Coordinates of C-alpha atoms in Angstrom, one line a residue:
M1 CA 54.1 -55.9 26.6
K2 CA 53.2 -52.3 27.6
I3 CA 50.7 -50.6 25.4
I4 CA 51.4 -46.9 25.6
F5 CA 48.5 -45.6 23.5
N6 CA 46.1 -46.9 20.9
G7 CA 45.5 -45.2 17.6
V8 CA 42.3 -43.8 16.4
I9 CA 40.2 -46.7 15.0
E10 CA 37.6 -46.1 12.4
T11 CA 34.3 -47.9 12.5
Q12 CA 34.4 -51.4 11.0
T13 CA 31.6 -53.7 9.9
M14 CA 31.3 -57.1 11.5
N15 CA 32.4 -58.8 8.2
D16 CA 35.6 -56.8 7.9
Q17 CA 38.7 -58.8 8.8
E18 CA 41.4 -56.7 10.3
I19 CA 44.5 -56.1 8.2
K20 CA 47.5 -55.9 10.6
I21 CA 50.5 -53.7 9.8
V22 CA 53.3 -54.1 12.4
I23 CA 56.4 -51.9 12.4
A24 CA 59.3 -53.0 14.5
G25 CA 61.7 -50.2 15.5
A26 CA 61.1 -46.4 16.0
G27 CA 64.1 -44.9 14.5
F28 CA 64.0 -42.7 11.4
G29 CA 62.8 -45.5 9.1
G30 CA 60.1 -46.9 11.5
V31 CA 58.7 -43.5 12.4
R32 CA 58.5 -42.3 8.8
C33 CA 56.8 -45.5 7.7
A34 CA 54.2 -45.3 10.5
L35 CA 53.5 -41.6 9.9
D36 CA 53.1 -42.1 6.1
L37 CA 50.8 -45.1 6.5
S38 CA 48.7 -43.2 9.0
R39 CA 48.2 -40.4 6.4
A40 CA 47.6 -42.8 3.5
R41 CA 44.1 -43.9 2.3
L42 CA 44.2 -47.3 4.0
P43 CA 41.0 -49.4 4.4
K44 CA 39.1 -48.8 7.6
N45 CA 39.9 -52.3 8.8
A46 CA 43.7 -51.7 8.6
S47 CA 45.6 -51.3 11.9
I48 CA 49.0 -49.8 12.3
T49 CA 51.1 -51.0 15.3
L50 CA 54.5 -49.6 16.1
V51 CA 56.7 -51.6 18.5
N52 CA 59.8 -50.2 20.1
Q53 CA 61.8 -50.9 23.3
S54 CA 61.7 -47.3 24.5
P55 CA 58.7 -44.8 24.5
H56 CA 60.6 -42.0 22.8
F57 CA 62.4 -41.2 19.5
E58 CA 66.1 -40.4 19.8
F59 CA 67.5 -37.8 17.3
T60 CA 70.9 -39.4 17.2
P61 CA 72.6 -36.9 14.9
S62 CA 72.4 -34.4 17.8
L63 CA 73.7 -36.7 20.6
Y64 CA 77.0 -34.7 20.7
R65 CA 75.1 -31.8 22.2
I66 CA 74.4 -33.7 25.4
V67 CA 78.1 -34.2 25.9
A68 CA 78.4 -30.4 26.4
G69 CA 75.6 -30.2 28.9
A70 CA 72.4 -30.0 26.8
S71 CA 69.3 -31.6 28.2
P72 CA 68.4 -35.1 26.9
A73 CA 65.0 -33.6 26.2
E74 CA 66.5 -31.7 23.3
V75 CA 67.2 -34.9 21.4
C76 CA 64.3 -37.0 22.8
V77 CA 60.7 -36.9 21.5
P78 CA 58.0 -38.9 23.2
M79 CA 56.1 -41.2 20.8
Y80 CA 52.8 -39.9 22.1
D81 CA 53.7 -36.4 20.8
I82 CA 54.6 -37.8 17.4
F83 CA 51.5 -40.0 16.9
K84 CA 48.7 -38.4 18.9
Q85 CA 45.5 -38.1 16.8
S86 CA 46.9 -40.7 14.3
R87 CA 45.9 -44.2 13.4
V88 CA 49.1 -45.6 15.0
S89 CA 49.1 -47.7 18.1
F90 CA 52.3 -47.8 20.1
V91 CA 53.6 -50.7 22.2
E92 CA 56.7 -50.6 24.3
D93 CA 58.4 -53.9 23.8
A94 CA 61.7 -55.2 22.3
I95 CA 61.3 -57.4 19.2
V96 CA 63.7 -60.3 19.5
G97 CA 62.7 -62.5 16.5
A98 CA 60.1 -63.5 14.1
D99 CA 58.3 -66.7 12.9
I100 CA 57.8 -65.9 9.2
S101 CA 55.8 -69.1 8.5
A102 CA 53.3 -68.1 11.3
R103 CA 53.4 -64.4 10.2
T104 CA 54.3 -63.3 13.7
L105 CA 56.9 -61.0 15.2
I106 CA 58.2 -62.1 18.6
G107 CA 58.7 -59.6 21.4
S108 CA 60.2 -59.9 24.9
S109 CA 56.8 -59.8 26.4
G110 CA 54.4 -60.5 23.6
A111 CA 53.7 -61.7 20.0
Y112 CA 52.4 -59.7 17.2
S113 CA 50.7 -61.3 14.2
Y114 CA 50.9 -59.4 11.0
D115 CA 49.7 -59.2 7.4
Y116 CA 52.5 -56.7 6.6
A117 CA 55.7 -56.5 8.7
V118 CA 58.3 -53.7 8.5
L119 CA 61.5 -54.3 10.3
A120 CA 63.4 -51.0 11.1
L121 CA 65.5 -52.2 14.0
G122 CA 68.6 -50.2 12.9
G123 CA 72.1 -51.2 13.9
E124 CA 74.3 -51.7 16.9
I125 CA 77.9 -51.2 17.8
N126 CA 80.5 -53.3 16.1
Y127 CA 83.8 -53.6 18.0
F128 CA 85.4 -55.8 15.2
G129 CA 86.8 -58.1 17.8
I130 CA 89.5 -55.6 18.9
P131 CA 91.0 -56.7 22.2
G132 CA 90.0 -54.5 25.2
L133 CA 87.8 -52.2 23.2
Q134 CA 84.4 -53.3 24.5
E135 CA 85.7 -53.3 28.1
F136 CA 87.4 -49.9 28.2
A137 CA 86.1 -47.7 25.3
Y138 CA 83.2 -45.3 25.6
P139 CA 80.6 -46.1 23.0
F140 CA 78.6 -43.3 21.4
R141 CA 75.3 -44.4 20.0
S142 CA 72.5 -43.5 22.5
I143 CA 71.4 -40.9 25.0
N144 CA 72.8 -43.0 27.8
N145 CA 76.2 -43.2 26.1
A146 CA 76.2 -39.4 25.7
L147 CA 75.4 -38.9 29.4
V148 CA 78.1 -41.2 30.5
L149 CA 80.6 -39.4 28.3
A150 CA 79.5 -36.0 29.6
R151 CA 80.2 -37.2 33.2
R152 CA 83.6 -38.5 32.0
L153 CA 84.6 -35.0 30.7
H154 CA 83.9 -33.6 34.2
Q155 CA 86.0 -36.4 35.8
I156 CA 88.9 -35.6 33.4
T157 CA 88.8 -32.0 34.5
T158 CA 88.9 -32.9 38.2
Q159 CA 91.7 -35.5 37.6
C160 CA 93.8 -32.8 35.9
I161 CA 93.7 -30.5 38.9
T162 CA 95.9 -32.7 41.2
G163 CA 98.5 -35.5 40.7
S164 CA 101.8 -35.8 38.9
K165 CA 102.5 -34.3 35.5
D166 CA 102.5 -37.7 33.8
A167 CA 99.2 -38.6 35.3
K168 CA 97.6 -35.3 34.2
V169 CA 98.9 -35.8 30.7
C170 CA 97.4 -39.3 30.6
N171 CA 94.1 -38.2 32.1
G172 CA 93.7 -35.3 29.8
H173 CA 94.3 -37.3 26.6
I174 CA 91.0 -38.0 24.8
I175 CA 91.0 -40.2 21.6
V176 CA 87.9 -40.3 19.3
V177 CA 88.1 -43.2 16.9
G178 CA 86.1 -42.9 13.7
G179 CA 86.2 -40.1 11.1
G180 CA 82.6 -40.2 10.0
P181 CA 79.9 -37.6 10.9
S182 CA 79.5 -38.8 14.5
G183 CA 83.3 -38.8 15.2
V184 CA 83.9 -35.4 13.5
E185 CA 81.0 -33.6 15.3
L186 CA 81.9 -35.2 18.7
A187 CA 85.6 -34.4 18.4
A188 CA 84.7 -30.7 17.7
K189 CA 82.3 -30.5 20.6
I190 CA 84.7 -32.2 23.0
A191 CA 87.4 -29.7 22.0
L192 CA 85.2 -26.7 22.7
W193 CA 83.6 -28.0 25.9
S194 CA 86.7 -29.5 27.5
R195 CA 88.6 -26.3 27.1
T196 CA 85.6 -24.4 28.7
L197 CA 85.7 -26.8 31.6
F198 CA 89.4 -26.5 32.1
K199 CA 89.1 -22.7 32.1
Q200 CA 86.3 -22.7 34.6
H201 CA 88.3 -24.9 37.0
R202 CA 91.6 -23.1 36.3
V203 CA 93.3 -26.1 34.9
D204 CA 96.3 -25.7 32.6
P205 CA 94.9 -26.4 29.1
S206 CA 98.2 -27.8 27.9
F207 CA 97.3 -31.0 29.7
L208 CA 94.4 -31.5 27.3
T209 CA 95.0 -33.5 24.1
I210 CA 92.3 -34.5 21.7
D211 CA 93.0 -36.9 18.8
L212 CA 90.7 -38.0 16.0
C213 CA 91.8 -41.3 14.5
E214 CA 90.5 -42.6 11.2
A215 CA 91.4 -46.0 9.6
G216 CA 90.9 -44.6 6.0
P217 CA 92.8 -42.0 4.0
R218 CA 90.5 -39.1 4.9
L219 CA 87.7 -37.9 7.0
L220 CA 84.0 -38.1 5.9
S221 CA 84.7 -40.6 3.2
M222 CA 81.0 -40.5 2.0
M223 CA 81.3 -36.7 1.3
H224 CA 83.0 -34.7 -1.3
K225 CA 86.8 -34.4 -0.8
E226 CA 86.6 -30.6 -0.6
V227 CA 84.1 -30.8 2.2
A228 CA 86.3 -33.2 4.1
R229 CA 89.3 -31.0 3.6
K230 CA 87.5 -28.0 5.0
V231 CA 86.3 -30.0 8.0
Q232 CA 89.8 -31.3 8.7
N233 CA 91.2 -27.8 8.6
R234 CA 88.5 -26.5 10.9
L235 CA 89.1 -29.3 13.4
Q236 CA 92.9 -28.7 13.4
S237 CA 92.3 -25.0 14.0
M238 CA 90.3 -26.0 17.1
G239 CA 93.3 -28.0 18.4
V240 CA 92.2 -31.5 17.3
N241 CA 95.0 -33.7 16.1
I242 CA 94.0 -35.7 13.0
F243 CA 95.5 -39.2 12.4
L244 CA 94.6 -40.8 9.1
N245 CA 95.3 -44.4 8.0
R246 CA 95.5 -45.3 11.7
R247 CA 93.7 -48.4 12.7
L248 CA 93.0 -49.2 16.4
V249 CA 94.4 -52.7 17.2
K250 CA 94.2 -52.9 21.0
E251 CA 93.2 -51.0 24.1
D252 CA 94.2 -51.5 27.7
I253 CA 93.0 -49.6 30.8
D254 CA 95.4 -46.7 30.2
K255 CA 97.1 -47.5 26.9
V256 CA 95.9 -47.5 23.2
Y257 CA 97.7 -49.3 20.4
I258 CA 97.1 -47.8 16.9
N259 CA 99.0 -49.6 14.2
D260 CA 102.6 -49.6 15.5
M261 CA 102.0 -46.6 17.7
E262 CA 101.4 -46.8 21.5
S263 CA 99.8 -43.9 23.4
R264 CA 98.8 -43.4 27.0
A265 CA 95.1 -42.4 27.3
K266 CA 92.2 -43.4 29.6
T267 CA 89.4 -42.0 27.5
V268 CA 88.8 -43.6 24.1
V269 CA 85.5 -42.9 22.4
W270 CA 84.4 -45.4 19.8
T271 CA 82.3 -44.1 16.9
A272 CA 83.8 -46.2 14.1
G273 CA 81.8 -49.4 13.8
T274 CA 78.2 -50.4 13.4
Q275 CA 76.5 -53.6 12.3
P276 CA 72.9 -54.7 11.7
N277 CA 70.9 -55.4 14.8
Q278 CA 71.6 -59.0 16.0
V279 CA 67.8 -59.7 15.9
Y280 CA 68.0 -60.1 12.1
R281 CA 70.3 -63.1 12.6
N282 CA 67.7 -64.7 14.8
I283 CA 65.1 -64.8 12.0
Q284 CA 65.1 -67.9 9.9
G285 CA 64.4 -67.3 6.2
L286 CA 66.4 -64.1 5.8
Q287 CA 69.4 -63.9 3.5
F288 CA 72.4 -61.7 4.1
D289 CA 75.2 -60.0 2.1
K290 CA 78.9 -60.0 3.0
K291 CA 78.4 -57.2 5.5
G292 CA 75.6 -59.0 7.3
K293 CA 72.9 -56.8 5.8
V294 CA 69.6 -58.3 4.7
L295 CA 69.1 -58.9 1.0
V296 CA 66.0 -57.1 -0.3
N297 CA 64.2 -56.9 -3.6
E298 CA 63.2 -53.7 -5.4
Y299 CA 60.3 -53.2 -3.0
L300 CA 62.5 -53.5 0.1
E301 CA 60.9 -56.9 0.9
A302 CA 63.4 -59.4 2.3
K303 CA 64.5 -61.6 -0.6
G304 CA 62.2 -64.5 -1.3
L305 CA 59.5 -63.2 1.2
N306 CA 56.2 -61.4 0.6
N307 CA 55.1 -58.4 2.7
F308 CA 58.1 -58.7 5.0
F309 CA 60.0 -55.4 4.6
V310 CA 63.4 -54.4 5.9
V311 CA 64.3 -50.7 5.9
G312 CA 67.1 -48.5 7.0
D313 CA 70.6 -49.6 8.3
A314 CA 70.1 -53.3 7.9
A315 CA 68.8 -53.3 4.3
S316 CA 71.4 -54.3 1.7
T317 CA 71.0 -51.2 -0.4
S318 CA 73.5 -48.7 -1.9
H319 CA 73.3 -46.0 0.8
S320 CA 72.0 -47.7 3.9
G321 CA 73.4 -46.5 7.2
T322 CA 72.4 -42.9 7.0
A323 CA 69.3 -41.1 8.4
Q324 CA 68.4 -39.9 4.9
T325 CA 68.3 -43.4 3.5
A326 CA 66.2 -44.7 6.5
L327 CA 63.7 -41.9 5.9
Y328 CA 63.4 -42.7 2.2
D329 CA 63.1 -46.4 2.9
G330 CA 60.3 -45.9 5.5
G331 CA 58.3 -43.7 3.1
F332 CA 58.9 -46.1 0.2
A333 CA 57.7 -49.1 2.2
A334 CA 54.7 -47.2 3.3
R335 CA 53.7 -46.4 -0.3
V336 CA 54.2 -50.1 -1.4
I337 CA 52.0 -51.3 1.5
A338 CA 49.3 -48.7 0.9
S339 CA 49.2 -49.6 -2.8
R340 CA 48.5 -53.2 -1.9

């Protein structure tokens, strides 16, 4: 347990018993909940502790910018900068479970007793059991993932300078899997940046191929059809090949199998699958829907539990999985806690 900073504590009387609010996870939902609680009219004896495994907030919707050489600092905000002069205390630790009967969250290096718990642990990559995918694909969910992919684009450019024609074609073939916002933005950025790299190194751009594959019938299924159509047209004008109704079924070190189609490529970027953080499965007392998300009541409390809230990607609500929903959930949970 590494305490990064302590929040501003107001004077308490000796008879006041501390009311402990513990928030696990510092994504959109966790940060919003902590900020709103800090600004709320809480009793002087209430403490707010935010626990997260890294000391910064990652603005994941802009990760694609790092792939084109942007500094990680552009999408990374230190927790201290967010919560300085607030009531929030921050602890760098990874929550791995909870003992609901003992009202305690369990971390890798410490335990955190609570009166109110808010779990905002987000999601993690889901490979859907596709053979070879976890071993060979490039995931795209964190700053480290983006940095690895950025290095890979430079490697591709170098590999397309020498070698046989067939090798250059294979090395220059990039497949982005997933037609959601992350996949669409990433495919566009790769198309622009890779061609810039090829031009700088005087590599024949005809060896560069960028495919965007989506298992569903259209891109951006959560958005209006007209928006999706315009996005698809724009991507195609940038040289991105769009493959719809194409499901990845297997990946080898230099081959990809999509439905009944086989393609040679050494760079497959996976943006298509997420699932709730595995930590939720480690907590006895939680109930789950068919997608593995935690069932919650109208107050975002885990079903059948009091003062144990689940917000953001892992909550079984209509629009969970987006930053906007996580922000709403975090603010809503803060209002419920403050009212109690």
